[in-house]
PDB file of C-alpha atoms and ligand atoms in Angstrom:
ATOM      1  CA  UNK A   3      -2.790 -21.687  21.037  1.00  0.00           C
ATOM      2  CA  UNK A   4       0.123 -21.053  18.662  1.00  0.00           C
ATOM      3  CA  UNK A   5       0.641 -20.772  14.906  1.00  0.00           C
ATOM      4  CA  UNK A   6       3.057 -23.029  13.057  1.00  0.00           C
ATOM      5  CA  UNK A   7       4.399 -23.636   9.559  1.00  0.00           C
ATOM      6  CA  UNK A   8       1.026 -25.011   8.394  1.00  0.00           C
ATOM      7  CA  UNK A   9      -0.499 -21.616   9.218  1.00  0.00           C
ATOM      8  CA  UNK A  10       2.185 -19.846   7.192  1.00  0.00           C
ATOM      9  CA  UNK A  11       1.553 -22.088   4.188  1.00  0.00           C
ATOM     10  CA  UNK A  12      -2.195 -21.567   4.584  1.00  0.00           C
ATOM     11  CA  UNK A  13      -1.626 -17.821   4.716  1.00  0.00           C
ATOM     12  CA  UNK A  14       0.287 -17.894   1.444  1.00  0.00           C
ATOM     13  CA  UNK A  15      -2.345 -20.004  -0.309  1.00  0.00           C
ATOM     14  CA  UNK A  16      -5.234 -17.860   0.940  1.00  0.00           C
ATOM     15  CA  UNK A  17      -3.313 -14.712  -0.054  1.00  0.00           C
ATOM     16  CA  UNK A  18      -2.948 -16.081  -3.564  1.00  0.00           C
ATOM     17  CA  UNK A  19      -6.655 -16.897  -3.613  1.00  0.00           C
ATOM     18  CA  UNK A  20      -7.758 -13.485  -2.396  1.00  0.00           C
ATOM     19  CA  UNK A  21      -5.510 -11.475  -4.721  1.00  0.00           C
ATOM     20  CA  UNK A  22      -6.840 -13.617  -7.568  1.00  0.00           C
ATOM     21  CA  UNK A  23     -10.436 -12.938  -6.530  1.00  0.00           C
ATOM     22  CA  UNK A  24      -9.750  -9.203  -6.095  1.00  0.00           C
ATOM     23  CA  UNK A  25      -7.425  -8.812  -9.059  1.00  0.00           C
ATOM     24  CA  UNK A  26      -9.826  -6.627 -11.091  1.00  0.00           C
ATOM     25  CA  UNK A  27     -10.746  -4.526  -8.088  1.00  0.00           C
ATOM     26  CA  UNK A  28      -7.074  -3.789  -7.332  1.00  0.00           C
ATOM     27  CA  UNK A  29      -6.413  -3.033 -10.999  1.00  0.00           C
ATOM     28  CA  UNK A  30      -9.350  -0.609 -11.002  1.00  0.00           C
ATOM     29  CA  UNK A  31      -8.220   1.128  -7.795  1.00  0.00           C
ATOM     30  CA  UNK A  32      -4.718   1.542  -9.210  1.00  0.00           C
ATOM     31  CA  UNK A  33      -6.128   2.724 -12.536  1.00  0.00           C
ATOM     32  CA  UNK A  34      -7.805   5.620 -10.735  1.00  0.00           C
ATOM     33  CA  UNK A  35      -4.722   6.990  -8.982  1.00  0.00           C
ATOM     34  CA  UNK A  36      -1.814   5.056 -10.471  1.00  0.00           C
ATOM     35  CA  UNK A  37      -0.961   3.025 -13.546  1.00  0.00           C
ATOM     36  CA  UNK A  38      -3.409   0.157 -13.102  1.00  0.00           C
ATOM     37  CA  UNK A  39      -0.922  -2.638 -12.511  1.00  0.00           C
ATOM     38  CA  UNK A  40      -1.287  -3.367  -8.782  1.00  0.00           C
ATOM     39  CA  UNK A  41      -3.791  -6.212  -9.173  1.00  0.00           C
ATOM     40  CA  UNK A  42      -1.781  -7.799 -11.946  1.00  0.00           C
ATOM     41  CA  UNK A  43       1.479  -7.376 -10.027  1.00  0.00           C
ATOM     42  CA  UNK A  44       0.183  -9.125  -6.926  1.00  0.00           C
ATOM     43  CA  UNK A  45      -1.628 -11.816  -8.910  1.00  0.00           C
ATOM     44  CA  UNK A  46       1.606 -12.615 -10.746  1.00  0.00           C
ATOM     45  CA  UNK A  47       3.627 -12.565  -7.531  1.00  0.00           C
ATOM     46  CA  UNK A  48       1.413 -14.785  -5.417  1.00  0.00           C
ATOM     47  CA  UNK A  49       0.788 -17.188  -8.289  1.00  0.00           C
ATOM     48  CA  UNK A  50       4.562 -17.574  -8.538  1.00  0.00           C
ATOM     49  CA  UNK A  51       4.830 -18.133  -4.780  1.00  0.00           C
ATOM     50  CA  UNK A  52       2.237 -20.924  -4.786  1.00  0.00           C
ATOM     51  CA  UNK A  53       3.900 -22.509  -7.814  1.00  0.00           C
ATOM     52  CA  UNK A  54       7.193 -22.540  -5.908  1.00  0.00           C
ATOM     53  CA  UNK A  55       5.536 -24.017  -2.822  1.00  0.00           C
ATOM     54  CA  UNK A  56       3.974 -26.749  -4.969  1.00  0.00           C
ATOM     55  CA  UNK A  57       7.319 -27.538  -6.558  1.00  0.00           C
ATOM     56  CA  UNK A  58       9.215 -27.951  -3.287  1.00  0.00           C
ATOM     57  CA  UNK A  59      10.428 -31.471  -2.684  1.00  0.00           C
ATOM     58  CA  UNK A  60      10.507 -31.075   1.068  1.00  0.00           C
ATOM     59  CA  UNK A  61       8.007 -28.937   2.926  1.00  0.00           C
ATOM     60  CA  UNK A  62       9.414 -25.783   4.547  1.00  0.00           C
ATOM     61  CA  UNK A  63      10.625 -26.447   8.071  1.00  0.00           C
ATOM     62  CA  UNK A  64       9.349 -23.305   9.729  1.00  0.00           C
ATOM     63  CA  UNK A  65       7.401 -20.070   9.345  1.00  0.00           C
ATOM     64  CA  UNK A  66      10.540 -18.086   8.585  1.00  0.00           C
ATOM     65  CA  UNK A  67      11.362 -20.298   5.626  1.00  0.00           C
ATOM     66  CA  UNK A  68       7.877 -19.812   4.144  1.00  0.00           C
ATOM     67  CA  UNK A  69       8.014 -16.038   4.574  1.00  0.00           C
ATOM     68  CA  UNK A  70      11.484 -15.914   3.042  1.00  0.00           C
ATOM     69  CA  UNK A  71      10.230 -17.785  -0.002  1.00  0.00           C
ATOM     70  CA  UNK A  72       7.418 -15.248  -0.323  1.00  0.00           C
ATOM     71  CA  UNK A  73       9.887 -12.363   0.027  1.00  0.00           C
ATOM     72  CA  UNK A  74      12.361 -13.525  -2.597  1.00  0.00           C
ATOM     73  CA  UNK A  75       9.619 -14.514  -5.038  1.00  0.00           C
ATOM     74  CA  UNK A  76       7.729 -11.231  -4.714  1.00  0.00           C
ATOM     75  CA  UNK A  77      10.955  -9.267  -5.134  1.00  0.00           C
ATOM     76  CA  UNK A  78      11.807 -11.094  -8.332  1.00  0.00           C
ATOM     77  CA  UNK A  79       8.349 -11.299  -9.907  1.00  0.00           C
ATOM     78  CA  UNK A  80       6.410  -8.216  -8.800  1.00  0.00           C
ATOM     79  CA  UNK A  81       7.349  -5.003 -10.526  1.00  0.00           C
ATOM     80  CA  UNK A  82       6.576  -1.472  -9.450  1.00  0.00           C
ATOM     81  CA  UNK A  83       6.652  -0.133  -5.942  1.00  0.00           C
ATOM     82  CA  UNK A  84       4.720  -2.971  -4.334  1.00  0.00           C
ATOM     83  CA  UNK A  85       7.215  -5.754  -5.162  1.00  0.00           C
ATOM     84  CA  UNK A  86      10.148  -4.371  -3.176  1.00  0.00           C
ATOM     85  CA  UNK A  87       7.827  -3.034  -0.443  1.00  0.00           C
ATOM     86  CA  UNK A  88       6.027  -6.329   0.190  1.00  0.00           C
ATOM     87  CA  UNK A  89       9.277  -8.208  -0.431  1.00  0.00           C
ATOM     88  CA  UNK A  90      11.037  -6.268   2.317  1.00  0.00           C
ATOM     89  CA  UNK A  91       8.017  -6.710   4.603  1.00  0.00           C
ATOM     90  CA  UNK A  92       8.097 -10.505   4.267  1.00  0.00           C
ATOM     91  CA  UNK A  93      11.878 -10.620   4.582  1.00  0.00           C
ATOM     92  CA  UNK A  94      11.830  -8.656   7.848  1.00  0.00           C
ATOM     93  CA  UNK A  95       8.877 -10.713   9.057  1.00  0.00           C
ATOM     94  CA  UNK A  96      10.798 -13.923   8.283  1.00  0.00           C
ATOM     95  CA  UNK A  97      13.730 -12.729  10.369  1.00  0.00           C
ATOM     96  CA  UNK A  98      11.432 -11.802  13.248  1.00  0.00           C
ATOM     97  CA  UNK A  99      10.065 -15.337  13.592  1.00  0.00           C
ATOM     98  CA  UNK A 100      12.879 -17.105  15.400  1.00  0.00           C
ATOM     99  CA  UNK A 101      10.749 -19.750  17.075  1.00  0.00           C
ATOM    100  CA  UNK A 102       8.993 -22.652  15.301  1.00  0.00           C
ATOM    101  CA  UNK A 103       5.633 -21.541  16.674  1.00  0.00           C
ATOM    102  CA  UNK A 104       4.170 -18.100  17.232  1.00  0.00           C
ATOM    103  CA  UNK A 105       2.129 -17.033  20.204  1.00  0.00           C
ATOM    104  CA  UNK A 106       0.191 -13.737  20.209  1.00  0.00           C
ATOM    105  CA  UNK A 107       3.300 -11.672  20.928  1.00  0.00           C
ATOM    106  CA  UNK A 108       5.157 -13.536  18.189  1.00  0.00           C
ATOM    107  CA  UNK A 109       2.422 -12.530  15.762  1.00  0.00           C
ATOM    108  CA  UNK A 110       2.810  -8.915  16.879  1.00  0.00           C
ATOM    109  CA  UNK A 111       6.577  -9.121  16.341  1.00  0.00           C
ATOM    110  CA  UNK A 112       5.992 -10.474  12.821  1.00  0.00           C
ATOM    111  CA  UNK A 113       3.600  -7.650  11.928  1.00  0.00           C
ATOM    112  CA  UNK A 114       5.824  -4.986  13.488  1.00  0.00           C
ATOM    113  CA  UNK A 115       8.797  -6.245  11.508  1.00  0.00           C
ATOM    114  CA  UNK A 116       6.780  -6.168   8.279  1.00  0.00           C
ATOM    115  CA  UNK A 117       5.732  -2.560   8.885  1.00  0.00           C
ATOM    116  CA  UNK A 118       9.318  -1.597   9.736  1.00  0.00           C
ATOM    117  CA  UNK A 119      10.451  -3.126   6.466  1.00  0.00           C
ATOM    118  CA  UNK A 120       7.890  -1.157   4.464  1.00  0.00           C
ATOM    119  CA  UNK A 121       8.822   2.090   6.197  1.00  0.00           C
ATOM    120  CA  UNK A 122      12.551   1.436   5.796  1.00  0.00           C
ATOM    121  CA  UNK A 123      12.051   0.801   2.103  1.00  0.00           C
ATOM    122  CA  UNK A 124       9.431   3.403   1.165  1.00  0.00           C
ATOM    123  CA  UNK A 125       9.995   6.125   3.758  1.00  0.00           C
ATOM    124  CA  UNK A 126       6.269   6.852   3.977  1.00  0.00           C
ATOM    125  CA  UNK A 127       4.599   7.918   7.189  1.00  0.00           C
ATOM    126  CA  UNK A 128       0.941   7.548   8.073  1.00  0.00           C
ATOM    127  CA  UNK A 129      -1.353   9.986   6.286  1.00  0.00           C
ATOM    128  CA  UNK A 130       0.538   9.853   2.969  1.00  0.00           C
ATOM    129  CA  UNK A 131      -2.031   7.526   1.363  1.00  0.00           C
ATOM    130  CA  UNK A 132       0.040   4.371   1.059  1.00  0.00           C
ATOM    131  CA  UNK A 133      -0.066   0.824   2.401  1.00  0.00           C
ATOM    132  CA  UNK A 134       1.454   2.231   5.605  1.00  0.00           C
ATOM    133  CA  UNK A 135      -2.013   3.641   6.351  1.00  0.00           C
ATOM    134  CA  UNK A 136      -3.301   0.072   6.578  1.00  0.00           C
ATOM    135  CA  UNK A 137      -0.223  -1.535   8.170  1.00  0.00           C
ATOM    136  CA  UNK A 138       0.269   1.013  10.963  1.00  0.00           C
ATOM    137  CA  UNK A 139      -3.241   0.733  12.463  1.00  0.00           C
ATOM    138  CA  UNK A 140      -3.042  -3.037  11.968  1.00  0.00           C
ATOM    139  CA  UNK A 141       0.089  -3.213  14.110  1.00  0.00           C
ATOM    140  CA  UNK A 142      -1.442  -0.912  16.711  1.00  0.00           C
ATOM    141  CA  UNK A 143      -4.559  -3.079  16.949  1.00  0.00           C
ATOM    142  CA  UNK A 144      -2.450  -6.243  17.122  1.00  0.00           C
ATOM    143  CA  UNK A 145      -0.411  -4.864  20.030  1.00  0.00           C
ATOM    144  CA  UNK A 146      -3.575  -3.899  21.906  1.00  0.00           C
ATOM    145  CA  UNK A 147      -5.193  -7.299  21.278  1.00  0.00           C
ATOM    146  CA  UNK A 148      -2.108  -9.255  22.351  1.00  0.00           C
ATOM    147  CA  UNK A 149      -1.707  -7.134  25.477  1.00  0.00           C
ATOM    148  CA  UNK A 150      -5.339  -7.865  26.323  1.00  0.00           C
ATOM    149  CA  UNK A 151      -4.629 -11.598  26.128  1.00  0.00           C
ATOM    150  CA  UNK A 152      -6.136 -12.373  22.706  1.00  0.00           C
ATOM    151  CA  UNK A 153      -5.270 -15.609  20.871  1.00  0.00           C
ATOM    152  CA  UNK A 154      -2.996 -15.371  17.789  1.00  0.00           C
ATOM    153  CA  UNK A 155      -6.061 -15.787  15.568  1.00  0.00           C
ATOM    154  CA  UNK A 156      -7.854 -12.956  17.370  1.00  0.00           C
ATOM    155  CA  UNK A 157      -4.734 -10.779  17.137  1.00  0.00           C
ATOM    156  CA  UNK A 158      -4.718 -11.314  13.366  1.00  0.00           C
ATOM    157  CA  UNK A 159      -8.435 -10.613  13.150  1.00  0.00           C
ATOM    158  CA  UNK A 160      -7.974  -7.332  15.019  1.00  0.00           C
ATOM    159  CA  UNK A 161      -5.088  -6.435  12.692  1.00  0.00           C
ATOM    160  CA  UNK A 162      -7.111  -7.237   9.577  1.00  0.00           C
ATOM    161  CA  UNK A 163     -10.117  -5.229  10.760  1.00  0.00           C
ATOM    162  CA  UNK A 164      -7.891  -2.237  11.553  1.00  0.00           C
ATOM    163  CA  UNK A 165      -6.204  -2.536   8.154  1.00  0.00           C
ATOM    164  CA  UNK A 166      -9.663  -2.472   6.576  1.00  0.00           C
ATOM    165  CA  UNK A 167     -10.603   0.681   8.449  1.00  0.00           C
ATOM    166  CA  UNK A 168      -7.219   2.160   7.533  1.00  0.00           C
ATOM    167  CA  UNK A 169      -7.734   1.364   3.859  1.00  0.00           C
ATOM    168  CA  UNK A 170     -11.194   2.926   3.992  1.00  0.00           C
ATOM    169  CA  UNK A 171      -9.698   6.050   5.560  1.00  0.00           C
ATOM    170  CA  UNK A 172      -7.198   6.448   2.682  1.00  0.00           C
ATOM    171  CA  UNK A 173     -10.137   7.485   0.469  1.00  0.00           C
ATOM    172  CA  UNK A 174     -10.100  11.038   1.801  1.00  0.00           C
ATOM    173  CA  UNK A 175      -6.315  11.384   1.936  1.00  0.00           C
ATOM    174  CA  UNK A 176      -4.194  13.226  -0.624  1.00  0.00           C
ATOM    175  CA  UNK A 177      -1.220  11.152  -1.722  1.00  0.00           C
ATOM    176  CA  UNK A 178       2.230  12.534  -0.980  1.00  0.00           C
ATOM    177  CA  UNK A 179       4.218   9.333  -1.661  1.00  0.00           C
ATOM    178  CA  UNK A 180       4.299   6.940  -4.568  1.00  0.00           C
ATOM    179  CA  UNK A 181       2.883   7.287  -8.045  1.00  0.00           C
ATOM    180  CA  UNK A 182      -0.472   8.642  -6.793  1.00  0.00           C
ATOM    181  CA  UNK A 183       1.332  11.722  -5.424  1.00  0.00           C
ATOM    182  CA  UNK A 184       1.831  12.912  -9.035  1.00  0.00           C
ATOM    183  CA  UNK A 185      -1.927  13.566  -9.062  1.00  0.00           C
ATOM    184  CA  UNK A 186      -1.825  15.872  -6.049  1.00  0.00           C
ATOM    185  CA  UNK A 187      -5.352  16.764  -4.940  1.00  0.00           C
ATOM    186  CA  UNK A 188      -6.838  14.633  -7.700  1.00  0.00           C
ATOM    187  CA  UNK A 189      -5.700  11.584  -5.742  1.00  0.00           C
ATOM    188  CA  UNK A 190      -8.412  12.332  -3.175  1.00  0.00           C
ATOM    189  CA  UNK A 191     -11.709  10.386  -3.076  1.00  0.00           C
ATOM    190  CA  UNK A 192     -10.082   7.114  -4.126  1.00  0.00           C
ATOM    191  CA  UNK A 193      -8.904   4.212  -1.998  1.00  0.00           C
ATOM    192  CA  UNK A 194      -5.197   3.442  -2.064  1.00  0.00           C
ATOM    193  CA  UNK A 195      -4.690   0.088  -3.820  1.00  0.00           C
ATOM    194  CA  UNK A 196      -1.773  -0.961  -1.608  1.00  0.00           C
ATOM    195  CA  UNK A 197      -3.766  -0.262   1.542  1.00  0.00           C
ATOM    196  CA  UNK A 198      -6.595  -2.401   0.152  1.00  0.00           C
ATOM    197  CA  UNK A 199      -4.240  -5.268  -0.761  1.00  0.00           C
ATOM    198  CA  UNK A 200      -2.745  -5.055   2.741  1.00  0.00           C
ATOM    199  CA  UNK A 201      -6.228  -5.544   4.178  1.00  0.00           C
ATOM    200  CA  UNK A 202      -6.801  -8.564   1.915  1.00  0.00           C
ATOM    201  CA  UNK A 203      -3.466 -10.151   2.858  1.00  0.00           C
ATOM    202  CA  UNK A 204      -4.038  -9.633   6.581  1.00  0.00           C
ATOM    203  CA  UNK A 205      -7.568 -11.054   6.289  1.00  0.00           C
ATOM    204  CA  UNK A 206      -5.976 -14.112   4.678  1.00  0.00           C
ATOM    205  CA  UNK A 207      -3.588 -14.385   7.650  1.00  0.00           C
ATOM    206  CA  UNK A 208      -6.517 -14.293  10.065  1.00  0.00           C
ATOM    207  CA  UNK A 209      -8.523 -16.796   8.041  1.00  0.00           C
ATOM    208  CA  UNK A 210      -5.571 -19.181   7.950  1.00  0.00           C
ATOM    209  CA  UNK A 211      -5.410 -19.037  11.748  1.00  0.00           C
ATOM    210  CA  UNK A 212      -9.075 -19.901  12.313  1.00  0.00           C
TER     211      UNK A 212
HETATM  212  P1  LIG B  29       3.523   1.242  -8.839  1.00  0.00           P
HETATM  213  O1  LIG B  29       3.041   2.437  -8.061  1.00  0.00           O
HETATM  214  O2  LIG B  29       4.983   1.298  -9.072  1.00  0.00           O
HETATM  215  O3  LIG B  29       2.730   0.999 -10.080  1.00  0.00           O
HETATM  216  P2  LIG B  29       1.966  -0.781  -7.514  1.00  0.00           P
HETATM  217  O4  LIG B  29       0.842  -0.285  -8.323  1.00  0.00           O
HETATM  218  O5  LIG B  29       2.180  -2.253  -7.529  1.00  0.00           O
HETATM  219  O6  LIG B  29       3.309  -0.046  -7.873  1.00  0.00           O
HETATM  220  O7  LIG B  29       1.739  -0.393  -5.992  1.00  0.00           O
HETATM  221  C1  LIG B  29       1.207   0.846  -5.645  1.00  0.00           C
HETATM  222  C2  LIG B  29       1.047   0.881  -4.130  1.00  0.00           C
HETATM  223  O8  LIG B  29       2.313   0.906  -3.498  1.00  0.00           O
HETATM  224  C3  LIG B  29       0.346   2.125  -3.647  1.00  0.00           C
HETATM  225  O9  LIG B  29      -1.045   1.964  -3.652  1.00  0.00           O
HETATM  226  C4  LIG B  29       0.886   2.308  -2.230  1.00  0.00           C
HETATM  227  O10 LIG B  29       0.089   1.645  -1.288  1.00  0.00           O
HETATM  228  C5  LIG B  29       2.219   1.613  -2.281  1.00  0.00           C
HETATM  229  N1  LIG B  29       3.323   2.564  -2.208  1.00  0.00           N
HETATM  230  C6  LIG B  29       3.840   3.317  -3.195  1.00  0.00           C
HETATM  231  N2  LIG B  29       4.882   4.053  -2.754  1.00  0.00           N
HETATM  232  C7  LIG B  29       5.006   3.769  -1.423  1.00  0.00           C
HETATM  233  C8  LIG B  29       5.895   4.182  -0.380  1.00  0.00           C
HETATM  234  N3  LIG B  29       6.881   5.045  -0.595  1.00  0.00           N
HETATM  235  N4  LIG B  29       5.721   3.645   0.853  1.00  0.00           N
HETATM  236  C9  LIG B  29       4.736   2.759   1.101  1.00  0.00           C
HETATM  237  N5  LIG B  29       3.878   2.325   0.155  1.00  0.00           N
HETATM  238  C10 LIG B  29       3.999   2.814  -1.085  1.00  0.00           C
HETATM  239 MG1  LIG B  30       0.715   0.640 -10.074  1.00  0.00          MG
END
């Protein structure tokens, strides 16, 4: 079993759907430890991506082309920290998908590249209460699943579940990166919005692969 361009397009559309459905929740999370724009930022970004996909005259040829469209659109439409962070993630992921179809190890390479992009851009490490706390365990779980012979869909499901646990674990962390770090200890007892949106986006990737 492999994933192709139809999966990538499905991933984008389901991401747009889930950030729309969770828009208020992400706004509320960001209101508690940030400036309350994360839900709006991602809603705007993914709505713009789907609009661009709809307007294309010829369908994208491969996964890389889809991810590149996501990257450039998020970078130009999403403000704040998340735009450049997700933008870099998708750009690196696009470059990591050389082949037209992805097997389990190809999926791992995509996720690893995305995490590398986020770390290169934001310089956060795990434990700083950022989206890295969802992405890093997601990549770890994906590697383990692929090494154990899981299908691409199962690799993505393992990644999404680990991102969810990672997002949950940000609740007790004190932020030392990003806007939430201005709150110091008052950032504790709240979930990081970017970790939560990471979980949602990875769940969309898994759903698209079903
Ligand atoms: P802003 O903080 O500029 O308002 P958003 O609200 O859209 O941007 O996004 C906030 C999210 O960005 C945080 O919840 C966190 O997950 C993520 N983030 C912020 N700074 C960093 C960083 N340096 N590295 C990784 N992720 C970060
Ligand atoms: Mg914000």
